[in-house]
Coordinates of C-alpha atoms and ligand atoms in Angstrom, one line a residue:
M1 CA -3.1 -11.8 19.6
S2 CA -6.5 -11.5 17.9
S3 CA -9.0 -14.1 18.8
T4 CA -9.4 -15.5 15.3
P5 CA -10.0 -19.0 14.1
D6 CA -6.6 -20.7 13.4
S7 CA -7.7 -22.1 10.1
F8 CA -9.4 -21.1 6.9
A9 CA -11.0 -24.6 7.0
D10 CA -13.2 -23.4 9.9
L11 CA -14.7 -20.7 7.8
G12 CA -16.7 -22.8 5.3
L13 CA -14.6 -22.3 2.2
S14 CA -14.5 -25.0 -0.5
E15 CA -11.7 -27.5 -0.8
T16 CA -10.5 -25.9 -4.0
L17 CA -10.0 -22.5 -2.4
L18 CA -8.5 -24.1 0.8
K19 CA -6.0 -25.9 -1.4
T20 CA -5.1 -22.6 -3.2
L21 CA -4.6 -20.8 0.1
I22 CA -2.2 -23.5 1.3
E23 CA -0.4 -23.2 -2.0
I24 CA 0.0 -19.4 -1.8
G25 CA 1.2 -19.7 1.7
Y26 CA -1.7 -18.1 3.7
E27 CA -1.4 -19.7 7.1
T28 CA -4.4 -18.3 9.0
P29 CA -7.2 -15.9 8.3
S30 CA -6.7 -12.3 9.3
P31 CA -9.3 -11.0 11.7
I32 CA -11.4 -9.3 9.0
Q33 CA -11.3 -12.5 7.0
A34 CA -12.3 -14.6 9.9
Q35 CA -15.3 -12.5 10.6
C36 CA -16.4 -11.6 7.1
I37 CA -16.0 -14.8 5.2
P38 CA -18.7 -16.9 7.1
V39 CA -21.1 -14.0 7.0
L40 CA -20.7 -13.5 3.2
L41 CA -20.9 -17.2 2.6
E42 CA -24.2 -17.3 4.3
G43 CA -25.4 -14.7 1.8
H44 CA -25.8 -11.6 4.1
D45 CA -25.1 -8.1 3.0
L46 CA -22.2 -6.7 4.9
I47 CA -20.5 -3.5 6.0
G48 CA -16.9 -4.0 6.7
M49 CA -14.9 -1.3 8.4
A50 CA -11.4 -2.1 7.4
Q51 CA -8.5 -0.5 5.6
T52 CA -5.8 -1.6 3.3
G53 CA -3.4 -4.0 4.9
T54 CA -6.1 -5.9 6.9
G55 CA -6.6 -8.5 4.3
K56 CA -10.0 -7.2 3.2
T57 CA -9.5 -8.1 -0.4
A58 CA -9.5 -11.8 0.3
A59 CA -12.3 -11.2 2.9
F60 CA -14.7 -10.4 0.1
A61 CA -13.0 -12.1 -2.9
L62 CA -13.0 -15.6 -1.5
P63 CA -16.7 -15.8 -0.7
L64 CA -17.6 -14.1 -3.9
M65 CA -15.6 -16.7 -5.9
E66 CA -17.5 -19.5 -4.2
Q67 CA -20.7 -18.1 -5.9
I68 CA -19.3 -18.0 -9.5
D69 CA -20.5 -20.4 -12.0
V70 CA -17.5 -20.7 -14.3
K71 CA -19.5 -22.2 -17.1
L72 CA -21.6 -19.1 -17.3
M73 CA -19.3 -16.5 -19.0
K74 CA -21.3 -13.5 -17.8
P75 CA -20.4 -10.9 -15.1
Q76 CA -21.6 -12.4 -11.8
A77 CA -19.7 -10.0 -9.5
L78 CA -18.9 -6.4 -9.8
I79 CA -16.3 -4.7 -7.6
L80 CA -16.1 -1.0 -7.6
T81 CA -12.8 0.7 -6.5
P82 CA -11.9 4.3 -6.4
T83 CA -8.7 4.1 -8.5
R84 CA -7.3 2.2 -11.4
E85 CA -4.4 1.0 -9.3
L86 CA -6.7 -0.6 -6.8
A87 CA -8.8 -2.1 -9.6
I88 CA -5.7 -3.8 -11.0
Q89 CA -4.5 -4.9 -7.7
V90 CA -7.9 -6.5 -6.7
A91 CA -8.2 -8.1 -10.1
E92 CA -4.7 -9.6 -9.6
A93 CA -5.6 -10.9 -6.2
L94 CA -8.7 -12.6 -7.6
Q95 CA -6.6 -14.1 -10.4
T96 CA -4.2 -15.5 -7.8
Y97 CA -7.0 -17.0 -5.7
A98 CA -8.4 -18.5 -8.9
K99 CA -5.4 -20.6 -9.7
N100 CA -7.3 -23.8 -9.2
L101 CA -10.4 -22.6 -11.0
P102 CA -9.7 -23.3 -14.6
G103 CA -11.6 -20.9 -16.9
F104 CA -12.2 -18.3 -14.3
H105 CA -11.9 -14.8 -15.7
V106 CA -11.6 -11.4 -14.0
L107 CA -11.5 -8.2 -15.9
P108 CA -10.3 -4.8 -14.6
I109 CA -11.9 -1.8 -16.4
Y110 CA -10.9 1.7 -15.6
G111 CA -10.6 5.2 -16.9
G112 CA -7.7 6.1 -19.1
Q113 CA -7.6 2.7 -20.7
S114 CA -8.6 2.5 -24.4
Y115 CA -12.2 1.7 -25.0
T116 CA -11.4 -0.5 -28.0
I117 CA -9.4 -2.9 -25.8
Q118 CA -12.0 -2.9 -23.1
L119 CA -14.8 -3.5 -25.5
K120 CA -12.9 -6.5 -26.9
Q121 CA -12.3 -7.8 -23.4
L122 CA -15.9 -7.3 -22.4
S123 CA -17.2 -9.1 -25.4
R124 CA -15.0 -12.0 -24.7
G125 CA -16.7 -12.2 -21.3
A126 CA -15.6 -12.3 -17.7
H127 CA -17.0 -13.6 -14.5
V128 CA -15.9 -10.7 -12.3
I129 CA -15.5 -7.1 -13.3
V130 CA -13.4 -4.8 -11.1
G131 CA -13.7 -1.2 -12.1
T132 CA -13.7 2.4 -11.3
P133 CA -17.2 4.0 -11.1
G134 CA -16.9 6.4 -14.1
R135 CA -15.8 3.7 -16.5
V136 CA -18.3 1.1 -15.3
M137 CA -21.0 3.7 -15.6
D138 CA -20.0 4.4 -19.2
H139 CA -20.1 0.7 -20.1
L140 CA -23.5 0.3 -18.5
E141 CA -24.8 3.3 -20.5
R142 CA -23.4 2.0 -23.7
K143 CA -24.8 -1.4 -22.9
T144 CA -21.4 -3.0 -23.3
L145 CA -21.7 -4.2 -19.7
N146 CA -24.7 -6.2 -18.6
L147 CA -25.4 -7.0 -15.0
D148 CA -28.4 -9.3 -15.4
N149 CA -26.5 -12.2 -13.9
L150 CA -25.0 -10.3 -11.0
K151 CA -24.8 -12.1 -7.7
T152 CA -22.4 -10.0 -5.8
M153 CA -21.5 -6.4 -5.7
V154 CA -18.6 -5.0 -3.7
L155 CA -17.9 -1.4 -2.9
D156 CA -14.2 -1.3 -2.0
E157 CA -12.8 1.7 -0.1
A158 CA -16.2 3.4 -0.2
D159 CA -15.0 6.5 1.7
E160 CA -12.3 7.0 -0.9
M161 CA -14.9 6.9 -3.7
L162 CA -16.8 9.5 -1.7
R163 CA -13.7 11.7 -1.2
M164 CA -12.9 11.5 -4.9
G165 CA -16.3 12.6 -5.9
F166 CA -17.6 9.3 -7.3
I167 CA -20.4 8.6 -4.9
D168 CA -23.1 9.8 -7.3
D169 CA -21.7 7.5 -9.9
V170 CA -21.7 4.7 -7.4
E171 CA -25.4 5.3 -6.6
W172 CA -26.2 5.5 -10.3
I173 CA -24.7 2.1 -10.7
L174 CA -26.4 0.6 -7.6
E175 CA -29.7 1.8 -8.9
R176 CA -29.1 -0.1 -12.1
T177 CA -28.1 -3.5 -10.6
P178 CA -30.6 -6.3 -10.3
A179 CA -32.6 -6.3 -7.1
Q180 CA -31.5 -9.8 -6.1
H181 CA -27.8 -9.6 -5.2
Q182 CA -25.6 -9.6 -2.3
T183 CA -23.8 -6.3 -1.5
A184 CA -20.7 -5.8 0.6
L185 CA -19.4 -2.4 1.4
F186 CA -15.9 -1.8 2.7
S187 CA -14.7 1.5 4.1
A188 CA -12.0 2.5 6.5
T189 CA -14.2 5.2 7.9
M190 CA -18.0 5.6 8.0
P191 CA -18.9 9.2 7.0
E192 CA -22.6 10.1 7.0
Q193 CA -23.0 9.8 3.2
I194 CA -21.6 6.3 3.2
R195 CA -24.0 5.3 6.0
R196 CA -26.8 6.7 3.9
V197 CA -25.8 4.7 0.8
A198 CA -25.5 1.6 3.0
Q199 CA -29.0 2.2 4.5
K200 CA -30.5 2.7 1.1
Y201 CA -28.9 -0.1 -0.9
L202 CA -27.9 -2.8 1.6
V203 CA -30.5 -5.3 3.1
E204 CA -30.1 -5.9 6.8
P205 CA -26.3 -5.7 6.6
R206 CA -24.1 -7.3 9.2
E207 CA -21.6 -4.8 10.4
I208 CA -18.1 -6.0 11.0
K209 CA -15.4 -3.8 12.6
I210 CA -12.0 -4.8 13.6
K211 CA -11.4 -3.5 17.0
S212 CA -8.1 -1.9 17.8
A213 CA -7.2 -2.7 21.3
T214 CA -5.0 -0.2 23.0
A215 CA -1.9 -1.3 24.7
T216 CA 1.2 0.3 26.0
V217 CA 4.6 -0.6 24.7
A218 CA 6.8 1.5 26.9
A219 CA 10.2 -0.1 26.8
I220 CA 10.4 -0.5 23.0
R221 CA 11.9 2.0 20.6
Q222 CA 9.5 2.1 17.6
V223 CA 10.5 3.4 14.1
Y224 CA 9.1 3.0 10.6
W225 CA 10.6 3.1 7.2
Q226 CA 8.4 4.2 4.3
V227 CA 9.2 1.7 1.6
S228 CA 10.6 3.7 -1.4
G229 CA 13.4 3.7 -3.8
M230 CA 14.9 0.5 -2.6
H231 CA 14.0 -3.2 -2.2
K232 CA 12.9 -4.1 1.2
L233 CA 15.6 -6.8 1.5
D234 CA 18.4 -4.3 0.7
A235 CA 16.9 -1.9 3.2
L236 CA 16.6 -4.6 5.8
T237 CA 20.2 -5.6 5.6
R238 CA 21.4 -2.0 5.7
I239 CA 19.3 -1.3 8.7
L240 CA 20.4 -4.4 10.6
E241 CA 24.0 -3.7 9.9
V242 CA 24.1 -0.3 11.4
E243 CA 21.6 -0.8 14.2
E244 CA 23.2 -0.2 17.6
D245 CA 22.9 -3.0 20.1
F246 CA 21.8 -5.6 17.4
D247 CA 21.9 -9.0 18.9
A248 CA 19.1 -11.1 17.4
A249 CA 15.9 -10.4 15.4
I250 CA 12.5 -11.8 14.6
I251 CA 11.3 -10.7 11.3
F252 CA 7.6 -10.9 10.6
V253 CA 6.1 -11.6 7.2
R254 CA 2.6 -12.6 6.1
T255 CA 3.0 -16.0 4.4
K256 CA 4.8 -19.2 5.0
T257 CA 6.3 -18.9 1.5
A258 CA 7.8 -15.6 2.4
T259 CA 9.4 -16.9 5.6
V260 CA 11.3 -19.5 3.6
E261 CA 12.2 -17.1 0.8
L262 CA 13.5 -14.4 3.1
A263 CA 15.4 -16.9 5.3
D264 CA 17.1 -18.2 2.1
K265 CA 18.0 -14.7 0.9
L266 CA 19.4 -13.6 4.3
S267 CA 21.4 -16.8 4.6
A268 CA 22.9 -16.2 1.2
R269 CA 24.0 -12.8 2.5
G270 CA 25.8 -14.4 5.4
Y271 CA 23.2 -14.1 8.2
A272 CA 22.5 -17.0 10.4
A273 CA 18.8 -17.1 9.6
A274 CA 16.0 -19.6 9.5
A275 CA 12.2 -19.7 8.8
L276 CA 9.6 -20.4 11.5
N277 CA 6.2 -21.2 10.2
G278 CA 3.2 -23.5 10.7
D279 CA 4.6 -26.1 8.4
L280 CA 7.2 -27.0 10.9
N281 CA 6.2 -29.6 13.5
Q282 CA 6.5 -28.7 17.2
Q283 CA 9.9 -30.3 17.6
M284 CA 11.3 -28.4 14.6
R285 CA 9.9 -25.2 15.9
E286 CA 11.4 -25.7 19.3
R287 CA 14.7 -26.4 17.7
V288 CA 14.6 -23.1 15.8
I289 CA 13.8 -21.2 19.0
E290 CA 16.5 -23.1 20.9
Q291 CA 19.0 -22.1 18.2
L292 CA 17.9 -18.5 18.5
K293 CA 18.4 -18.6 22.2
S294 CA 21.9 -20.2 22.0
G295 CA 23.1 -17.8 19.3
A296 CA 23.4 -20.5 16.6
L297 CA 20.8 -18.4 14.8
D298 CA 20.6 -14.6 14.8
I299 CA 17.5 -14.1 12.7
V300 CA 14.2 -15.9 12.6
I301 CA 11.7 -15.1 10.0
A302 CA 8.2 -15.9 11.2
T303 CA 4.5 -15.7 10.6
D304 CA 2.3 -14.4 13.4
V305 CA 1.0 -17.8 14.5
A306 CA 4.4 -19.5 14.5
A307 CA 5.9 -16.8 16.6
R308 CA 3.2 -16.8 19.3
G309 CA 4.6 -16.7 22.7
I310 CA 8.3 -16.8 21.8
D311 CA 10.3 -15.6 24.8
V312 CA 14.0 -15.2 23.9
P313 CA 15.6 -12.4 25.9
R314 CA 18.4 -11.8 23.4
V315 CA 15.9 -10.7 20.7
S316 CA 17.0 -7.0 20.4
H317 CA 14.9 -6.3 17.3
V318 CA 11.6 -7.1 15.8
V319 CA 11.1 -6.2 12.2
N320 CA 7.6 -5.9 10.7
Y321 CA 8.8 -6.6 7.2
D322 CA 5.1 -6.9 6.2
I323 CA 2.8 -4.7 8.1
P324 CA 0.5 -6.6 10.5
Y325 CA -3.3 -6.9 9.8
D326 CA -4.3 -5.1 13.0
T327 CA -3.0 -3.4 16.0
E328 CA -3.3 -6.5 18.2
A329 CA -1.0 -8.4 16.0
Y330 CA 1.4 -5.4 16.0
V331 CA 1.5 -5.3 19.8
H332 CA 2.0 -9.0 20.0
R333 CA 4.8 -9.0 17.5
I334 CA 6.8 -6.2 19.1
G335 CA 6.3 -7.8 22.5
R336 CA 8.8 -10.4 21.3
T337 CA 11.5 -7.9 22.0
G338 CA 12.3 -5.8 25.1
R339 CA 12.0 -8.9 27.3
A340 CA 13.5 -9.6 30.6
G341 CA 14.0 -6.0 31.4
R342 CA 16.0 -5.2 28.3
T343 CA 15.2 -2.5 25.8
G344 CA 13.8 -3.6 22.5
N345 CA 13.6 -2.1 19.0
A346 CA 10.7 -2.4 16.7
I347 CA 11.1 -1.5 13.0
L348 CA 8.1 -1.3 10.7
F349 CA 8.1 -1.3 6.9
V350 CA 5.2 0.7 5.6
A351 CA 4.2 1.0 1.9
P352 CA 2.8 4.4 1.0
R353 CA -0.7 3.0 0.8
E354 CA -0.3 1.5 4.3
I355 CA 0.3 4.8 6.0
R356 CA -3.2 4.8 7.4
M357 CA -2.5 1.5 9.2
L358 CA 0.6 3.1 10.7
R359 CA -1.5 5.9 12.1
T360 CA -4.0 3.4 13.5
I361 CA -1.2 1.6 15.2
E362 CA 0.2 4.8 16.7
R363 CA -3.2 5.6 18.1
A364 CA -3.8 2.2 19.5
T365 CA -0.4 1.9 21.1
R366 CA -0.6 5.6 22.2
S367 CA 3.0 6.1 21.1
P368 CA 4.4 7.9 18.1
I369 CA 6.4 5.8 15.7
A370 CA 9.3 7.9 14.4
P371 CA 10.4 7.8 10.7
L372 CA 13.7 6.1 10.1
T373 CA 16.2 7.4 7.6
L374 CA 17.7 4.6 5.8
P375 CA 21.5 4.3 6.5
S376 CA 23.5 5.6 3.5
R377 CA 26.4 3.7 2.0
A378 CA 28.7 5.9 3.9
D379 CA 27.0 5.0 7.2
V380 CA 27.3 1.3 6.5
T381 CA 30.9 1.7 5.5
N382 CA 31.7 3.7 8.6
K383 CA 30.1 1.0 10.8
R384 CA 32.0 -1.7 9.1
V385 CA 35.3 0.2 9.4
S386 CA 34.7 0.9 13.0
D387 CA 33.8 -2.8 13.8
F388 CA 36.9 -3.8 11.9
K389 CA 39.1 -1.4 13.9
Q390 CA 37.6 -2.7 17.0
K391 CA 38.6 -6.3 16.1
V392 CA 42.1 -5.2 15.2
V393 CA 42.5 -3.4 18.5
E394 CA 41.4 -6.5 20.3
V395 CA 44.0 -8.6 18.5
L396 CA 46.7 -6.0 19.1
N397 CA 46.1 -6.4 22.8
A398 CA 46.4 -10.1 22.6
E399 CA 49.5 -12.2 23.3
G400 CA 51.7 -13.9 20.8
L401 CA 51.9 -11.4 18.0
D402 CA 55.6 -11.7 17.6
F403 CA 55.5 -14.5 15.2
F404 CA 53.2 -12.5 12.9
S405 CA 55.2 -9.2 13.3
N406 CA 58.1 -11.2 12.0
I407 CA 56.3 -12.2 8.9
V408 CA 55.2 -8.6 8.2
S409 CA 58.8 -7.4 8.6
Q410 CA 60.0 -10.1 6.2
I411 CA 57.4 -9.2 3.5
A412 CA 58.2 -5.5 3.9
E413 CA 61.9 -6.2 3.4
E414 CA 61.5 -8.6 0.6
Q415 CA 59.1 -6.4 -1.3
N416 CA 60.8 -3.1 -0.4
V417 CA 57.6 -1.6 1.0
G418 CA 56.6 -0.1 4.3
A419 CA 54.9 -2.1 7.1
E420 CA 51.9 0.1 6.5
E421 CA 51.4 -1.2 3.0
V422 CA 51.7 -4.8 4.2
A423 CA 49.1 -4.1 6.8
A424 CA 46.8 -2.6 4.2
A425 CA 47.2 -5.8 2.1
L426 CA 46.3 -7.9 5.1
A427 CA 43.3 -5.7 6.0
M428 CA 42.1 -6.2 2.4
M429 CA 42.4 -10.0 2.8
A430 CA 40.7 -9.9 6.1
Q431 CA 37.4 -8.6 4.6
E432 CA 36.4 -12.3 4.4
G433 CA 34.1 -11.9 1.5
K434 CA 32.4 -9.0 3.1
P435 CA 33.9 -5.8 1.8
L436 CA 34.2 -2.8 4.1
Q437 CA 32.9 -0.5 1.4
I438 CA 29.5 -1.4 0.0
A439 CA 28.5 -1.3 -3.6
G440 CA 25.2 -0.2 -5.0
E441 CA 23.0 2.9 -4.9
D442 CA 21.9 5.0 -2.1
P443 CA 18.2 5.1 -1.8
R444 CA 16.3 7.9 -3.4
P445 CA 14.6 10.2 -1.0
A446 CA 10.9 9.4 -0.3
P447 CA 8.6 10.5 -3.1
A448 CA 7.5 14.1 -3.3
P449 CA 4.3 14.8 -1.4
S450 CA 1.2 13.7 -3.3
F451 CA -2.4 13.3 -2.4
D452 CA -2.2 9.6 -2.6
S453 CA -5.6 8.4 -3.6
R454 CA -5.4 5.3 -1.5
D455 CA -4.5 7.3 1.6
S456 CA -6.4 10.2 3.0
R457 CA -3.3 11.6 4.7
P458 CA -0.4 13.4 3.2
R459 CA 2.8 11.3 3.1
P460 CA 5.0 11.8 6.1
G461 CA 7.9 14.1 6.0
S462 CA 6.6 16.3 3.3
F463 CA 4.2 18.7 4.9
D464 CA 4.6 21.2 7.6
R465 CA 3.8 20.3 11.2
D466 CA 0.2 21.5 11.2
E467 CA -0.6 19.7 8.0
R468 CA 0.8 16.5 9.3
K469 CA -1.9 16.2 11.9
P470 CA -4.8 14.0 10.9
R471 CA -7.6 16.1 9.4
A472 CA -9.9 15.5 12.3
D473 CA -7.3 17.1 14.6
R474 CA -7.1 20.2 12.5
G475 CA -10.9 20.5 12.6
D476 CA -11.2 21.3 8.9
K477 CA -12.6 19.4 6.0
P478 CA -10.6 17.7 3.3
S479 CA -8.9 20.4 1.3
F480 CA -10.9 19.9 -1.9
E481 CA -14.2 20.1 -0.1
S482 CA -13.4 23.1 2.0
R483 CA -12.5 25.0 -1.1
G484 CA -15.4 23.8 -3.2
E485 CA -18.3 25.8 -1.7
R486 CA -19.6 29.3 -2.3
P487 CA -16.9 31.8 -3.4
R488 CA -17.1 32.9 -7.0
R489 CA -13.6 31.6 -7.8
E490 CA -12.1 28.7 -6.1
E491 CA -8.4 27.9 -6.0
R492 CA -7.0 24.6 -5.3
P493 CA -4.7 24.6 -2.3
T494 CA -1.1 25.1 -3.1
R495 CA 0.3 21.8 -1.9
S496 CA 3.6 21.6 -3.7
A497 CA 5.9 23.9 -5.6
P498 CA 5.5 22.6 -9.1
S499 CA 7.5 23.8 -12.1
G500 CA 6.8 23.9 -15.8
D501 CA 4.1 25.4 -17.9
M502 CA 0.4 25.2 -17.3
V503 CA -2.4 25.4 -19.8
R504 CA -5.9 26.6 -18.9
Y505 CA -8.8 24.5 -20.2
R506 CA -12.5 25.1 -20.1
I507 CA -15.1 22.5 -19.3
D508 CA -18.8 22.5 -19.7
V509 CA -19.8 21.8 -16.2
G510 CA -20.2 24.4 -13.5
R511 CA -22.0 25.4 -10.4
D512 CA -25.4 25.1 -12.0
H513 CA -24.7 21.4 -12.5
G514 CA -24.1 21.0 -8.8
V515 CA -20.4 20.4 -9.5
Q516 CA -17.7 21.0 -6.8
V517 CA -14.0 21.2 -7.2
K518 CA -13.4 17.7 -5.8
D519 CA -15.7 16.3 -8.5
I520 CA -13.5 17.8 -11.2
V521 CA -10.3 16.7 -9.5
G522 CA -11.5 13.2 -9.1
A523 CA -12.7 12.8 -12.7
I524 CA -9.5 14.2 -14.1
A525 CA -7.2 12.3 -11.8
N526 CA -8.9 9.0 -12.7
E527 CA -9.7 9.5 -16.4
A528 CA -6.5 11.1 -17.6
G529 CA -4.1 9.6 -15.1
I530 CA -2.9 12.9 -13.8
E531 CA -2.0 12.9 -10.1
S532 CA -4.2 15.4 -8.3
R533 CA -1.1 17.4 -7.2
F534 CA -0.4 18.2 -10.8
I535 CA -3.9 19.6 -11.3
G536 CA -3.7 23.4 -11.0
R537 CA -6.2 26.1 -10.1
I538 CA -9.9 25.3 -10.7
A539 CA -12.4 28.1 -11.1
L540 CA -16.1 27.4 -11.0
Y541 CA -18.6 29.5 -12.9
D542 CA -22.3 29.0 -13.3
E543 CA -22.4 27.0 -16.5
S544 CA -18.7 26.1 -17.0
S545 CA -15.4 26.0 -15.2
T546 CA -11.7 26.3 -15.9
V547 CA -9.0 24.0 -14.9
E548 CA -5.2 24.3 -15.3
L549 CA -3.3 21.3 -16.4
P550 CA 0.3 20.7 -17.2
A551 CA 1.3 21.5 -20.7
G552 CA 2.2 18.6 -23.0
M553 CA -0.8 16.5 -22.3
P554 CA -0.7 13.3 -24.5
G555 CA -3.4 13.0 -27.1
E556 CA -4.9 10.0 -25.4
A557 CA -5.3 11.9 -22.1
S558 CA -7.0 14.8 -23.8
N559 CA -9.3 12.5 -25.7
A560 CA -10.1 10.6 -22.5
L561 CA -10.9 14.0 -20.9
K562 CA -13.1 15.1 -23.8
R563 CA -15.3 12.1 -23.1
T564 CA -15.2 12.3 -19.4
R565 CA -18.4 13.1 -17.5
V566 CA -18.8 14.8 -14.2
R567 CA -22.1 14.3 -12.5
G568 CA -23.3 12.7 -15.7
V569 CA -22.5 15.8 -17.9
P570 CA -19.8 15.4 -20.6
I571 CA -17.1 18.0 -19.8
N572 CA -15.9 18.6 -23.3
L573 CA -12.4 19.7 -22.2
R574 CA -10.8 22.3 -24.6
P575 CA -8.2 25.0 -24.3
D576 CA -9.7 28.1 -22.8
E577 CA -9.7 31.0 -25.1
G578 CA -12.0 33.1 -22.9
R579 CA -11.8 35.4 -20.0
Q580 CA -8.5 35.8 -18.1
D581 CA -9.6 35.7 -14.5
G582 CA -6.7 36.8 -12.4
G583 CA -3.1 36.1 -12.9
A584 CA -2.4 33.4 -10.4
S585 CA -2.2 30.7 -13.0
A586 CA 1.0 32.1 -14.4
E587 CA 2.7 31.4 -11.1
R588 CA 1.8 27.7 -11.0
K589 CA 4.3 26.0 -13.2
F590 CA 4.6 22.3 -13.5
D591 CA 6.8 19.8 -15.1
G592 CA 4.3 18.7 -17.7
E593 CA 6.4 15.8 -18.9
R594 CA 6.4 14.1 -15.5
S595 CA 2.9 14.7 -14.5
F596 CA 1.1 12.4 -16.9
K597 CA 1.2 8.7 -16.2
K598 CA 2.0 7.8 -19.7
K599 CA 1.9 4.1 -19.1
S600 CA -1.8 3.9 -18.5
F601 CA -2.4 4.9 -22.1
D602 CA -0.1 2.3 -23.6
R603 CA -2.2 -0.7 -22.5
Ligands
AMP1 P1 -5.2 -6.2 1.6 O1 -5.5 -5.6 3.0 O2 -6.4 -7.0 1.1 O3 -4.7 -5.2 0.6 O4 -4.1 -7.4 1.8 C1 -2.8 -7.0 2.1 C2 -1.8 -8.1 1.8 O5 -2.0 -9.2 2.7 C3 -1.8 -8.7 0.5 O6 -0.5 -8.8 0.0 C4 -2.4 -10.1 0.7 O7 -1.8 -11.0 -0.3 C5 -1.9 -10.5 2.1 N1 -2.8 -11.4 2.8 C6 -4.2 -11.2 2.9 N2 -4.7 -12.2 3.7 C7 -3.6 -13.0 4.0 C8 -3.5 -14.2 4.9 N3 -4.6 -14.7 5.5 N4 -2.3 -14.7 5.1 C9 -1.2 -14.1 4.5 N5 -1.2 -13.0 3.7 C10 -2.4 -12.4 3.5

């Protein structure tokens, strides 16, 4: 287990925030929180090497909130994120942490959202702004955002901002922030350009890196399920039901609240389950563990701290219902199974944006974690039927069936039916509230491959073998960059087989502006809400470029794109009437309807 302080109280946070953390069920700080919070509270600049899932949001959000003067309704902190989704998520996290800070206001601003709404919200005032670089830049230029009172600036997922072509915008913003403020930069990796930005704009930053200890986990079968198309709870019960050799499980979640909620839900579904968390006193904890040992309980839902050191040989499965913060926690968790010479099973639930953490775990444990296909309804039914048959066979072999055979014969005779039909009626009765056939939907297959902006790797299962290797292993650059250099005409890599019509547009930025393909992709993806996989071929010329986009673009999206800037130049997107440069575009057909995230324009 990581050597982190056991308590948030040790980190120097105020009583108000400590109270909030208790209320929302955070038991202990994650390693990145334990290290970053004191440093930020002391006022240092900071470089944090951490990825999604490590708890980095709270690591910068909590100290930042300690600095806010709620009475002053002016932006005092600015958090830059690469995507609108992350901006919203971070803003929501801050709002949650502010539940005991009346009057605290955080505002997400991002491309694609109507300016009118944003202007109204900005004029009403906010203490913290969370935004994507392009839109923040716009508001600074229009003077609708004023940073004179800025105390803290956070660059979240800096390497993603670089990859999406926003780093110049980020620098532009950094150059326009007041000299006196604290800056924290978080990045999963530290490419040279990010280092350079850190050196230029951060003052004597402390560098914090979460180490990933390597460990072997030989006797444990490790699998992961990529969360998609089904609730985690439904997926969990399906998996547990068909797992071979299931005896008992420890399920890990992040908060105390979640232990109790999940225990209640599993109990309601007929499992002998209980919560194990830091709120239980020593005696109660021991009782839960005793019950797990004796078989009075089959499932214990625990937080990391509460499950420390549990040694119950019958634990056949560990489920990482919430992904752990770091590899040490993972190794510790899965070490609760496969004990006393038995084989163990570790199941990990991974949200698409947590895939990077999955890869880190694989590297640290030096063992691949195989994808798990969720059991279908038919699989569950088959398992239930086979268990049922097994039970019937056991009873058939038992003594004293004569009395019951007699009853069956009587019913058959009285009702003028065969013994088979009577047996069928009895089998139906014997389901005991748990039908042999399960209702509900089968999960949809995992989403189509997309270049997830929060994750530098393609999603699993959707690319060929070679593409599934991390980029570093393939020895090439990210696909956008590698295509964005010298040739006269650049094509975007064919990553999926889209269908539907494409329209070619011309934009007023080209090679002479220093623009690369990735800049155009990043700007369009963020400003118009078009996933990068739906952006077709891009051709760079000296003074302009062409880009193919799905037909049927909503008016709001095309308006947003008309105003979009790349490298500070308005792109003035319009249908291309000009030169036909090769016929490849006709082959790239997309489903235009599906490729625009309509929702983002409704807000
Ligand atoms: P992040 O890495 O910041 O995206 O956080 C990942 C998830 O962990 C979020 O759902 C947080 O609410 C949760 N989380 C962060 N810190 C803690 C903590 N100390 N205890 C429990 N959950 C946490």
